[in-house]
Amino acid sequence: MSFVKTVFVSCFAALLILAATGCSSSGKGTNDPSVQTNEAAKPVTLTMYFKCFAVSDDDFARDFAGPVSRKYPHITLQKIDCTDANQFNQMIVAKELPDIIDDGITNIPILLDMDVPTDLNELVRKYEFELGAITPQILQFFKQFGQNGELYSLPRTQNVFATYYNKDLFDKFGVAYPVDGMTWDQYIELAKRLTVVERDSRYYGLQMGYFNRLQTQLSLPFTDPATGKALIQQHEGWRSMFSVFQTIFSIPNNRPPAAGVLYHGLNRFTKDRNVAILPDIFIGQAMDQFNKEGIGWDIASFPVFADKPKTGIGVFANGFVIPKTSKHKEEAFQAIAHLLSPEVQAEATRNGNMTVLDRKDIKQNFLENSAVYRGKNIPAFYYNNVAEPYITTKYDLVASNAYTEALRQFIFGSKDLNTVLREAEETANKAIASERAK
């Protein structure tokens, strides 16, 4: 795919939150690049571009620039904000790529098509960065984007998921609150009791976010890495996933008003306030308005499939990429290594950016600094395990678009599941063939 034809793609996760890596002590007593390098500490400014999300100036100073400058006074981090869809392509044309890119891991194939990422393995070896400190599923997912063992990105923070629920609606209809460990079937039974139409008011029992939440929970691949062909008919899990959506939205009066807003459960929950249950991504400060208005709410663990207890959502993460064009790769890696150190990650986790380090003691401090979530069931966010990674290919986005539309048609149309899956596979394969021909 030529870069001039590449379209800016937003993160699969969609809101904030990224992913973390860590370093721990080596046999030499340190994993600190500043100790292991003999280079003079010359002042340098590193540009850091946030490719698919916004980071406020205050958060950047707190979570990025501040920690780096305290560790390395000679390194200054400068933030580049995302401004529009063509910005990154314009950077490439102008030969003005940043020193560090913070981007969703599933966007790596796009960067590889543009020949942007540096293979970080040499820097990892030079500075004895211990990859084993990272949660295994996350590291495995990041590694698979290198066809021959390359490592193009280091994870920084993982997105977490839980079930948000409106306590006021549960109280209104006399339904007991959910608890951690509940299955999809159990939540569907609650939704039946919480989906109510009263005169001019309509209450939805359970609404959903984007469909890739369940896709990763079931570790479902979009395409075959050997053939590039769509796999929606070959994996029984896709049928299970479509069936769950169908069951939820077959509850009388629980289906959204239009196919176009099928995945907009977040808006109905936070803005319309007429949704009792929302299993979705961590939505951060959005819940502050509930607190201000005195609306009762809490969280429980994300629903699981009965045959996969404690298997939560898969890897949703952003990572650090160092472009090949950077003139400061060594300093960029030093900065990244410190941002991924246990001490920095521990503070980031307390601020609401969940670490990817395989450290229970750090995860247990999630949101410790958040007034919004004070008194809430925060352990629900890390109650489940991360699902095993699905196998990715460069055509996942193309197939995903076809599957997304197919699920909309299934929920709002009249075709049976077999027909929908067959047509989705045909559509995906045609789109993949077209992409290959470019």
GROMACS .gro file of C-alpha atoms in nm:
model
  438
    1MET     CA    1   0.000   0.000   0.000
    2SER     CA    2   0.152   0.334  -0.098
    3PHE     CA    3   0.173   0.584   0.184
    4VAL     CA    4  -0.005   0.849  -0.021
    5LYS     CA    5  -0.304   0.618  -0.024
    6THR     CA    6  -0.287   0.539   0.342
    7VAL     CA    7  -0.572   0.668   0.548
    8PHE     CA    8  -0.521   0.774   0.907
    9VAL     CA    9  -0.666   0.499   1.121
   10SER     CA   10  -0.783   0.551   1.476
   11CYS     CA   11  -0.696   0.310   1.750
   12PHE     CA   12  -0.901  -0.003   1.794
   13ALA     CA   13  -0.960   0.095   2.152
   14ALA     CA   14  -1.104   0.439   2.067
   15LEU     CA   15  -1.086   0.645   2.388
   16LEU     CA   16  -0.758   0.699   2.580
   17ILE     CA   17  -0.529   0.469   2.757
   18LEU     CA   18  -0.228   0.296   2.610
   19ALA     CA   19   0.012   0.016   2.729
   20ALA     CA   20   0.330  -0.025   2.938
   21THR     CA   21   0.653  -0.219   2.940
   22GLY     CA   22   0.905  -0.257   3.211
   23CYS     CA   23   1.266  -0.306   3.289
   24SER     CA   24   1.411  -0.470   3.592
   25SER     CA   25   1.753  -0.524   3.733
   26SER     CA   26   2.005  -0.710   3.521
   27GLY     CA   27   2.285  -0.925   3.647
   28LYS     CA   28   2.502  -0.611   3.649
   29GLY     CA   29   2.270  -0.452   3.905
   30THR     CA   30   2.097  -0.203   3.676
   31ASN     CA   31   1.874  -0.174   3.374
   32ASP     CA   32   1.933   0.199   3.351
   33PRO     CA   33   2.056   0.307   3.005
   34SER     CA   34   2.216   0.617   3.154
   35VAL     CA   35   2.454   0.395   3.351
   36GLN     CA   36   2.535   0.163   3.063
   37THR     CA   37   2.612   0.422   2.796
   38ASN     CA   38   2.945   0.600   2.759
   39GLU     CA   39   2.808   0.875   2.538
   40ALA     CA   40   2.831   1.234   2.659
   41ALA     CA   41   2.506   1.370   2.794
   42LYS     CA   42   2.457   1.642   2.536
   43PRO     CA   43   2.130   1.840   2.551
   44VAL     CA   44   1.874   1.702   2.310
   45THR     CA   45   1.508   1.767   2.236
   46LEU     CA   46   1.299   1.465   2.137
   47THR     CA   47   0.965   1.509   1.962
   48MET     CA   48   0.687   1.269   2.067
   49TYR     CA   49   0.382   1.234   1.845
   50PHE     CA   50   0.054   1.095   1.978
   51LYS     CA   51  -0.087   0.949   1.659
   52CYS     CA   52  -0.439   0.845   1.745
   53PHE     CA   53  -0.548   1.027   2.059
   54ALA     CA   54  -0.511   1.349   2.255
   55VAL     CA   55  -0.295   1.404   2.561
   56SER     CA   56  -0.338   1.726   2.758
   57ASP     CA   57  -0.041   1.948   2.836
   58ASP     CA   58  -0.079   1.873   3.206
   59ASP     CA   59  -0.090   1.497   3.152
   60PHE     CA   60   0.208   1.514   2.918
   61ALA     CA   61   0.411   1.703   3.175
   62ARG     CA   62   0.307   1.463   3.452
   63ASP     CA   63   0.334   1.130   3.271
   64PHE     CA   64   0.601   1.187   3.006
   65ALA     CA   65   0.818   1.499   3.007
   66GLY     CA   66   0.845   1.527   3.384
   67PRO     CA   67   0.969   1.174   3.458
   68VAL     CA   68   1.218   1.186   3.170
   69SER     CA   69   1.364   1.526   3.260
   70ARG     CA   70   1.407   1.424   3.622
   71LYS     CA   71   1.596   1.113   3.518
   72TYR     CA   72   1.781   1.269   3.226
   73PRO     CA   73   1.812   1.647   3.263
   74HIS     CA   74   1.973   1.669   2.918
   75ILE     CA   75   1.665   1.520   2.745
   76THR     CA   76   1.362   1.739   2.674
   77LEU     CA   77   1.043   1.580   2.544
   78GLN     CA   78   0.832   1.796   2.315
   79LYS     CA   79   0.472   1.693   2.241
   80ILE     CA   80   0.324   1.693   1.892
   81ASP     CA   81  -0.054   1.677   1.898
   82CYS     CA   82  -0.267   1.495   1.644
   83THR     CA   83  -0.444   1.761   1.437
   84ASP     CA   84  -0.608   1.593   1.137
   85ALA     CA   85  -0.626   1.276   0.929
   86ASN     CA   86  -0.358   1.383   0.682
   87GLN     CA   87  -0.104   1.501   0.936
   88PHE     CA   88   0.111   1.189   0.947
   89ASN     CA   89   0.132   1.156   0.569
   90GLN     CA   90   0.233   1.520   0.552
   91MET     CA   91   0.510   1.453   0.805
   92ILE     CA   92   0.645   1.178   0.580
   93VAL     CA   93   0.634   1.394   0.267
   94ALA     CA   94   0.806   1.678   0.450
   95LYS     CA   95   1.059   1.435   0.603
   96GLU     CA   96   0.968   1.564   0.949
   97LEU     CA   97   0.885   1.248   1.139
   98PRO     CA   98   0.914   1.270   1.518
   99ASP     CA   99   1.166   1.085   1.734
  100ILE     CA  100   0.900   0.881   1.911
  101ILE     CA  101   0.552   0.778   1.793
  102ASP     CA  102   0.290   0.665   2.042
  103ASP     CA  103   0.036   0.462   1.842
  104GLY     CA  104  -0.205   0.172   1.868
  105ILE     CA  105  -0.029  -0.159   1.817
  106THR     CA  106  -0.277  -0.270   1.550
  107ASN     CA  107  -0.164   0.028   1.340
  108ILE     CA  108   0.187  -0.116   1.310
  109PRO     CA  109   0.114  -0.272   0.965
  110ILE     CA  110   0.035   0.078   0.836
  111LEU     CA  111   0.364   0.212   0.968
  112LEU     CA  112   0.548  -0.086   0.819
  113ASP     CA  113   0.397  -0.018   0.477
  114MET     CA  114   0.552   0.327   0.507
  115ASP     CA  115   0.887   0.180   0.622
  116VAL     CA  116   0.874   0.388   0.940
  117PRO     CA  117   0.956   0.171   1.246
  118THR     CA  118   1.304   0.086   1.371
  119ASP     CA  119   1.362  -0.272   1.481
  120LEU     CA  120   1.422  -0.219   1.853
  121ASN     CA  121   1.598  -0.549   1.917
  122GLU     CA  122   1.948  -0.403   1.893
  123LEU     CA  123   1.864  -0.131   2.145
  124VAL     CA  124   1.697  -0.384   2.372
  125ARG     CA  125   2.015  -0.593   2.370
  126LYS     CA  126   2.250  -0.299   2.410
  127TYR     CA  127   2.073  -0.167   2.718
  128GLU     CA  128   1.983  -0.512   2.854
  129PHE     CA  129   1.616  -0.420   2.858
  130GLU     CA  130   1.427  -0.713   3.011
  131LEU     CA  131   1.129  -0.792   2.791
  132GLY     CA  132   1.032  -1.072   3.027
  133ALA     CA  133   0.897  -0.815   3.272
  134ILE     CA  134   0.599  -0.754   3.041
  135THR     CA  135   0.272  -0.948   3.074
  136PRO     CA  136   0.328  -1.248   2.842
  137GLN     CA  137   0.012  -1.208   2.633
  138ILE     CA  138   0.093  -0.844   2.562
  139LEU     CA  139   0.454  -0.911   2.468
  140GLN     CA  140   0.346  -1.198   2.242
  141PHE     CA  141   0.096  -0.974   2.065
  142PHE     CA  142   0.356  -0.703   2.005
  143LYS     CA  143   0.619  -0.946   1.883
  144GLN     CA  144   0.403  -1.104   1.616
  145PHE     CA  145   0.415  -0.794   1.397
  146GLY     CA  146   0.777  -0.879   1.318
  147GLN     CA  147   0.785  -1.148   1.051
  148ASN     CA  148   1.143  -1.249   1.130
  149GLY     CA  149   1.171  -1.170   1.498
  150GLU     CA  150   1.172  -0.790   1.465
  151LEU     CA  151   1.033  -0.583   1.749
  152TYR     CA  152   0.883  -0.262   1.614
  153SER     CA  153   0.711  -0.127   1.922
  154LEU     CA  154   0.729  -0.148   2.300
  155PRO     CA  155   0.398  -0.146   2.490
  156ARG     CA  156   0.333   0.136   2.735
  157THR     CA  157  -0.009   0.085   2.897
  158GLN     CA  158  -0.290  -0.161   2.846
  159ASN     CA  159  -0.652  -0.068   2.807
  160VAL     CA  160  -0.873  -0.222   3.072
  161PHE     CA  161  -1.239  -0.321   3.060
  162ALA     CA  162  -1.522  -0.367   3.307
  163THR     CA  163  -1.900  -0.360   3.333
  164TYR     CA  164  -2.034  -0.018   3.424
  165TYR     CA  165  -2.382  -0.017   3.572
  166ASN     CA  166  -2.635   0.247   3.671
  167LYS     CA  167  -2.732   0.166   4.031
  168ASP     CA  168  -3.029   0.401   4.018
  169LEU     CA  169  -3.191   0.196   3.741
  170PHE     CA  170  -3.122  -0.129   3.925
  171ASP     CA  171  -3.289   0.022   4.232
  172LYS     CA  172  -3.579   0.157   4.028
  173PHE     CA  173  -3.665  -0.188   3.895
  174GLY     CA  174  -3.573  -0.385   4.207
  175VAL     CA  175  -3.285  -0.581   4.054
  176ALA     CA  176  -2.979  -0.691   4.253
  177TYR     CA  177  -2.646  -0.540   4.147
  178PRO     CA  178  -2.404  -0.752   3.941
  179VAL     CA  179  -2.094  -0.905   4.099
  180ASP     CA  180  -1.750  -0.996   3.967
  181GLY     CA  181  -1.723  -1.317   3.767
  182MET     CA  182  -2.063  -1.311   3.600
  183THR     CA  183  -2.112  -1.462   3.255
  184TRP     CA  184  -2.272  -1.318   2.943
  185ASP     CA  185  -2.575  -1.541   3.002
  186GLN     CA  186  -2.618  -1.404   3.353
  187TYR     CA  187  -2.596  -1.046   3.232
  188ILE     CA  188  -2.849  -1.116   2.959
  189GLU     CA  189  -3.093  -1.240   3.223
  190LEU     CA  190  -3.043  -0.915   3.417
  191ALA     CA  191  -3.094  -0.716   3.097
  192LYS     CA  192  -3.434  -0.877   3.042
  193ARG     CA  193  -3.553  -0.739   3.377
  194LEU     CA  194  -3.400  -0.397   3.321
  195THR     CA  195  -3.532  -0.331   2.970
  196VAL     CA  196  -3.849  -0.134   3.035
  197VAL     CA  197  -4.074   0.109   2.848
  198GLU     CA  198  -4.272   0.348   3.070
  199ARG     CA  199  -4.497   0.598   2.899
  200ASP     CA  200  -4.249   0.834   2.730
  201SER     CA  201  -3.941   0.678   2.890
  202ARG     CA  202  -3.741   0.388   2.753
  203TYR     CA  203  -3.473   0.202   2.946
  204TYR     CA  204  -3.220  -0.031   2.785
  205GLY     CA  205  -3.107  -0.324   2.998
  206LEU     CA  206  -2.770  -0.381   2.829
  207GLN     CA  207  -2.592  -0.199   2.550
  208MET     CA  208  -2.261  -0.273   2.378
  209GLY     CA  209  -1.943  -0.104   2.263
  210TYR     CA  210  -1.749  -0.187   1.947
  211PHE     CA  211  -1.761  -0.551   1.838
  212ASN     CA  212  -1.386  -0.613   1.867
  213ARG     CA  213  -1.420  -0.639   2.245
  214LEU     CA  214  -1.567  -0.988   2.209
  215GLN     CA  215  -1.348  -1.067   1.908
  216THR     CA  216  -1.037  -1.037   2.124
  217GLN     CA  217  -1.203  -1.209   2.420
  218LEU     CA  218  -1.251  -1.515   2.199
  219SER     CA  219  -0.904  -1.470   2.038
  220LEU     CA  220  -1.063  -1.470   1.692
  221PRO     CA  221  -0.836  -1.406   1.390
  222PHE     CA  222  -0.975  -1.196   1.108
  223THR     CA  223  -0.770  -1.346   0.828
  224ASP     CA  224  -0.544  -1.643   0.755
  225PRO     CA  225  -0.175  -1.536   0.768
  226ALA     CA  226  -0.083  -1.803   0.512
  227THR     CA  227  -0.344  -1.714   0.250
  228GLY     CA  228  -0.468  -1.369   0.346
  229LYS     CA  229  -0.824  -1.501   0.320
  230ALA     CA  230  -1.108  -1.414   0.556
  231LEU     CA  231  -1.178  -1.663   0.837
  232ILE     CA  232  -1.521  -1.567   0.963
  233GLN     CA  233  -1.678  -1.897   0.851
  234GLN     CA  234  -1.388  -2.117   0.960
  235HIS     CA  235  -1.386  -2.027   1.331
  236GLU     CA  236  -1.684  -2.130   1.540
  237GLY     CA  237  -1.609  -1.840   1.774
  238TRP     CA  238  -1.736  -1.588   1.521
  239ARG     CA  239  -2.070  -1.766   1.522
  240SER     CA  240  -2.074  -1.754   1.902
  241MET     CA  241  -1.993  -1.385   1.902
  242PHE     CA  242  -2.265  -1.294   1.653
  243SER     CA  243  -2.510  -1.506   1.853
  244VAL     CA  244  -2.434  -1.317   2.174
  245PHE     CA  245  -2.505  -0.985   2.005
  246GLN     CA  246  -2.824  -1.126   1.855
  247THR     CA  247  -2.945  -1.256   2.192
  248ILE     CA  248  -2.878  -0.922   2.363
  249PHE     CA  249  -3.056  -0.717   2.101
  250SER     CA  250  -3.342  -0.964   2.060
  251ILE     CA  251  -3.461  -0.871   2.408
  252PRO     CA  252  -3.785  -0.677   2.340
  253ASN     CA  253  -3.719  -0.300   2.333
  254ASN     CA  254  -3.343  -0.343   2.392
  255ARG     CA  255  -3.230  -0.298   2.033
  256PRO     CA  256  -3.079   0.046   1.952
  257PRO     CA  257  -3.291   0.278   1.737
  258ALA     CA  258  -3.076   0.236   1.422
  259ALA     CA  259  -2.800   0.016   1.280
  260GLY     CA  260  -2.564   0.312   1.263
  261VAL     CA  261  -2.559   0.344   1.642
  262LEU     CA  262  -2.535  -0.026   1.723
  263TYR     CA  263  -2.195   0.019   1.889
  264HIS     CA  264  -2.273   0.352   2.057
  265GLY     CA  265  -2.373   0.209   2.393
  266LEU     CA  266  -2.132   0.444   2.567
  267ASN     CA  267  -2.327   0.750   2.456
  268ARG     CA  268  -2.656   0.603   2.569
  269PHE     CA  269  -2.507   0.514   2.905
  270THR     CA  270  -2.319   0.836   2.983
  271LYS     CA  271  -2.531   1.096   2.802
  272ASP     CA  272  -2.885   0.962   2.772
  273ARG     CA  273  -2.861   0.792   3.115
  274ASN     CA  274  -3.115   0.529   3.007
  275VAL     CA  275  -2.887   0.224   3.003
  276ALA     CA  276  -2.854  -0.005   3.305
  277ILE     CA  277  -2.550  -0.212   3.197
  278LEU     CA  278  -2.254  -0.120   2.977
  279PRO     CA  279  -1.965  -0.370   2.945
  280ASP     CA  280  -1.690  -0.170   2.779
  281ILE     CA  281  -1.354   0.000   2.795
  282PHE     CA  282  -1.243   0.214   3.091
  283ILE     CA  283  -1.414   0.550   3.032
  284GLY     CA  284  -1.219   0.757   3.279
  285GLN     CA  285  -1.340   1.106   3.359
  286ALA     CA  286  -1.671   1.052   3.179
  287MET     CA  287  -1.814   0.921   3.506
  288ASP     CA  288  -1.738   1.242   3.692
  289GLN     CA  289  -2.062   1.392   3.566
  290PHE     CA  290  -2.254   1.106   3.728
  291ASN     CA  291  -2.088   1.194   4.057
  292LYS     CA  292  -2.169   1.562   4.019
  293GLU     CA  293  -2.534   1.486   3.947
  294GLY     CA  294  -2.565   1.231   4.226
  295ILE     CA  295  -2.633   0.937   3.994
  296GLY     CA  296  -2.548   0.604   4.157
  297TRP     CA  297  -2.306   0.384   3.965
  298ASP     CA  298  -2.038   0.122   4.008
  299ILE     CA  299  -1.846  -0.143   3.815
  300ALA     CA  300  -1.814  -0.520   3.804
  301SER     CA  301  -1.582  -0.741   3.602
  302PHE     CA  302  -1.637  -0.772   3.226
  303PRO     CA  303  -1.876  -1.058   3.133
  304VAL     CA  304  -1.711  -1.388   3.046
  305PHE     CA  305  -1.818  -1.688   2.842
  306ALA     CA  306  -1.927  -1.981   3.059
  307ASP     CA  307  -1.667  -2.212   2.907
  308LYS     CA  308  -1.391  -1.950   2.949
  309PRO     CA  309  -1.414  -1.832   3.311
  310LYS     CA  310  -1.191  -1.537   3.403
  311THR     CA  311  -1.091  -1.486   3.038
  312GLY     CA  312  -1.135  -1.117   2.976
  313ILE     CA  313  -1.062  -0.892   2.682
  314GLY     CA  314  -0.748  -0.942   2.473
  315VAL     CA  315  -0.463  -0.702   2.415
  316PHE     CA  316  -0.568  -0.341   2.358
  317ALA     CA  317  -0.254  -0.134   2.384
  318ASN     CA  318  -0.052   0.153   2.249
  319GLY     CA  319   0.320   0.133   2.209
  320PHE     CA  320   0.631   0.338   2.148
  321VAL     CA  321   0.780   0.335   1.797
  322ILE     CA  322   1.114   0.495   1.708
  323PRO     CA  323   1.115   0.595   1.338
  324LYS     CA  324   1.414   0.498   1.125
  325THR     CA  325   1.461   0.867   1.043
  326SER     CA  326   1.523   0.975   1.403
  327LYS     CA  327   1.868   1.120   1.460
  328HIS     CA  328   1.841   1.048   1.831
  329LYS     CA  329   1.752   0.679   1.853
  330GLU     CA  330   1.977   0.621   2.155
  331GLU     CA  331   1.826   0.905   2.355
  332ALA     CA  332   1.476   0.808   2.243
  333PHE     CA  333   1.529   0.458   2.376
  334GLN     CA  334   1.666   0.596   2.702
  335ALA     CA  335   1.351   0.801   2.745
  336ILE     CA  336   1.126   0.507   2.659
  337ALA     CA  337   1.312   0.272   2.892
  338HIS     CA  338   1.260   0.509   3.183
  339LEU     CA  339   0.892   0.564   3.102
  340LEU     CA  340   0.854   0.186   3.109
  341SER     CA  341   1.040   0.139   3.437
  342PRO     CA  342   0.850   0.001   3.737
  343GLU     CA  343   0.867   0.325   3.935
  344VAL     CA  344   0.726   0.540   3.654
  345GLN     CA  345   0.471   0.278   3.559
  346ALA     CA  346   0.356   0.250   3.919
  347GLU     CA  347   0.272   0.620   3.928
  348ALA     CA  348   0.110   0.604   3.584
  349THR     CA  349  -0.110   0.319   3.707
  350ARG     CA  350  -0.216   0.520   4.011
  351ASN     CA  351  -0.316   0.794   3.765
  352GLY     CA  352  -0.531   0.559   3.557
  353ASN     CA  353  -0.291   0.420   3.293
  354MET     CA  354  -0.273   0.048   3.363
  355THR     CA  355   0.075  -0.101   3.345
  356VAL     CA  356   0.163  -0.387   3.113
  357LEU     CA  357   0.426  -0.506   3.356
  358ASP     CA  358   0.353  -0.849   3.496
  359ARG     CA  359   0.332  -0.699   3.844
  360LYS     CA  360   0.026  -0.762   4.060
  361ASP     CA  361   0.153  -0.516   4.320
  362ILE     CA  362   0.146  -0.234   4.064
  363LYS     CA  363  -0.191  -0.332   3.914
  364GLN     CA  364  -0.352  -0.326   4.257
  365ASN     CA  365  -0.284   0.049   4.278
  366PHE     CA  366  -0.487   0.127   3.965
  367LEU     CA  367  -0.674   0.460   3.994
  368GLU     CA  368  -0.544   0.521   4.346
  369ASN     CA  369  -0.510   0.892   4.265
  370SER     CA  370  -0.856   0.924   4.106
  371ALA     CA  371  -1.127   1.105   4.299
  372VAL     CA  372  -1.382   1.001   4.035
  373TYR     CA  373  -1.343   0.630   4.112
  374ARG     CA  374  -1.299   0.660   4.488
  375GLY     CA  375  -1.510   0.399   4.664
  376LYS     CA  376  -1.579   0.204   4.345
  377ASN     CA  377  -1.502  -0.160   4.277
  378ILE     CA  378  -1.171  -0.087   4.105
  379PRO     CA  379  -1.042  -0.449   4.124
  380ALA     CA  380  -1.309  -0.531   3.863
  381PHE     CA  381  -1.076  -0.382   3.600
  382TYR     CA  382  -0.813  -0.648   3.660
  383TYR     CA  383  -1.036  -0.931   3.788
  384ASN     CA  384  -1.013  -1.125   3.459
  385ASN     CA  385  -0.701  -1.246   3.281
  386VAL     CA  386  -0.593  -1.105   2.946
  387ALA     CA  387  -0.713  -1.334   2.666
  388GLU     CA  388  -0.458  -1.510   2.449
  389PRO     CA  389  -0.360  -1.300   2.146
  390TYR     CA  390  -0.520  -1.366   1.810
  391ILE     CA  391  -0.298  -1.398   1.503
  392THR     CA  392  -0.283  -1.074   1.305
  393THR     CA  393  -0.222  -0.993   0.939
  394LYS     CA  394  -0.193  -0.671   0.742
  395TYR     CA  395  -0.548  -0.723   0.611
  396ASP     CA  396  -0.720  -0.731   0.950
  397LEU     CA  397  -0.860  -0.380   0.917
  398VAL     CA  398  -1.011  -0.459   0.577
  399ALA     CA  399  -1.174  -0.776   0.709
  400SER     CA  400  -1.283  -0.604   1.029
  401ASN     CA  401  -1.476  -0.342   0.831
  402ALA     CA  402  -1.664  -0.616   0.647
  403TYR     CA  403  -1.741  -0.808   0.967
  404THR     CA  404  -1.855  -0.494   1.147
  405GLU     CA  405  -2.107  -0.417   0.878
  406ALA     CA  406  -2.217  -0.780   0.865
  407LEU     CA  407  -2.301  -0.778   1.233
  408ARG     CA  408  -2.508  -0.462   1.188
  409GLN     CA  409  -2.699  -0.628   0.904
  410PHE     CA  410  -2.752  -0.940   1.112
  411ILE     CA  411  -2.900  -0.749   1.405
  412PHE     CA  412  -3.119  -0.522   1.193
  413GLY     CA  413  -3.185  -0.743   0.891
  414SER     CA  414  -3.373  -1.062   0.812
  415LYS     CA  415  -3.096  -1.293   0.693
  416ASP     CA  416  -3.000  -1.605   0.887
  417LEU     CA  417  -2.657  -1.637   1.049
  418ASN     CA  418  -2.516  -1.878   0.790
  419THR     CA  419  -2.599  -1.639   0.508
  420VAL     CA  420  -2.461  -1.338   0.693
  421LEU     CA  421  -2.130  -1.510   0.768
  422ARG     CA  422  -2.092  -1.638   0.412
  423GLU     CA  423  -2.162  -1.298   0.260
  424ALA     CA  424  -1.929  -1.129   0.508
  425GLU     CA  425  -1.646  -1.362   0.405
  426GLU     CA  426  -1.710  -1.296   0.038
  427THR     CA  427  -1.715  -0.921   0.094
  428ALA     CA  428  -1.395  -0.933   0.300
  429ASN     CA  429  -1.210  -1.143   0.042
  430LYS     CA  430  -1.306  -0.905  -0.239
  431ALA     CA  431  -1.186  -0.608  -0.033
  432ILE     CA  432  -0.859  -0.787   0.048
  433ALA     CA  433  -0.803  -0.869  -0.319
  434SER     CA  434  -0.861  -0.506  -0.407
  435GLU     CA  435  -0.613  -0.397  -0.140
  436ARG     CA  436  -0.352  -0.641  -0.267
  437ALA     CA  437  -0.389  -0.503  -0.618
  438LYS     CA  438  -0.295  -0.150  -0.514
   0.00000   0.00000   0.00000
